């Protein structure tokens, strides 16, 4: 079974400050891990993914995440926040497929990121 | 490149009316297709997934159904909407394994 916990429902930072969104996962199989971003009333956009290659994963818009197996964590960071980063962020775990190969993705509850001017 | 189209973007329907939401994918063949629902302030709940034409699996019992009449077309339906069916519905596709790619969503309000 797989699960994911986003440790903060809401994070608020100042423009230019470090962004840290925390995610812990549980998986009985080697996981695939993803971060998605959702702007208001829009679909989800893939920020980055970890699929057992490099543990430090770089994504779009200056975001990156580090896979730490010992801590079962996959925290998302960005060195300097921009106003356009305000959105909802979802940590997602996959890798335990449904029968016949469909990907089973388990979503966290989301973290709302607010950027203060 | 692959694209996913979902429509309509917004929909207001009375209780008891039927529903049909459509999703199509371009630029790929034999994708896995998914319907998710996102209730206000909550995460995503997987409703249905499909690995091929006519093959539908339901994750949760509910008032909705799904169909896949063509390889790249996925339809979400209801015969009679309930107030509790209100939400943001997202269609997604994935290649075999790894990540999913989402449409822009449909905001459904049942009144």
Coordinates of C-alpha atoms in Angstrom, one line a residue, chain A residues 33-91:
Chain A
X33 CA 7.3 10.4 -6.7
X34 CA 5.9 13.6 -8.2
X35 CA 5.1 17.1 -7.4
X36 CA 2.3 18.8 -9.3
X37 CA 1.2 22.5 -9.2
X38 CA -2.4 23.7 -9.6
X39 CA -3.3 27.3 -10.3
X40 CA -6.9 28.4 -9.4
X41 CA -9.5 26.7 -11.6
X42 CA -7.0 24.9 -13.7
X43 CA -5.7 21.4 -14.1
X44 CA -2.6 20.0 -12.5
X45 CA 0.8 20.6 -14.1
X46 CA 3.8 18.3 -13.5
X47 CA 6.6 20.2 -11.7
X48 CA 9.1 17.3 -11.4
X49 CA 9.3 13.5 -11.0
X50 CA 11.6 11.0 -9.3
X51 CA 11.9 7.6 -10.8
X52 CA 14.9 6.0 -9.1
X53 CA 17.7 7.9 -11.0
X54 CA 19.3 10.9 -9.3
X55 CA 18.0 11.7 -5.8
X56 CA 18.1 15.4 -6.4
X57 CA 15.5 16.2 -9.1
X58 CA 15.2 19.5 -10.9
X59 CA 11.9 20.7 -12.2
X60 CA 10.3 23.6 -14.0
X61 CA 10.1 27.2 -12.7
X62 CA 13.3 26.8 -10.5
X63 CA 11.9 24.1 -8.2
X64 CA 13.7 21.0 -7.1
X65 CA 13.1 18.1 -4.7
X66 CA 15.4 15.6 -3.0
X67 CA 14.5 12.0 -2.4
X68 CA 15.6 10.8 1.0
X69 CA 14.9 7.1 1.4
X70 CA 16.1 6.9 5.0
X71 CA 13.6 9.7 5.9
X72 CA 10.9 8.6 3.4
X73 CA 10.7 12.3 2.4
X74 CA 10.5 14.2 -0.9
X75 CA 10.5 17.8 0.0
X76 CA 10.0 20.5 -2.6
X77 CA 12.2 23.6 -2.5
X78 CA 12.8 26.8 -4.4
X79 CA 15.6 29.2 -3.4
X80 CA 13.7 32.4 -4.1
X81 CA 10.0 32.7 -4.2
X82 CA 8.2 34.7 -6.9
X83 CA 4.7 36.1 -6.8
X84 CA 3.7 33.7 -9.7
X85 CA 4.5 30.7 -7.5
X86 CA 1.3 31.2 -5.5
X87 CA -0.7 28.1 -6.1
X88 CA -1.7 24.7 -4.7
X89 CA 1.0 22.0 -4.7
X90 CA 0.4 18.3 -4.6
X91 CA 2.9 15.5 -3.6

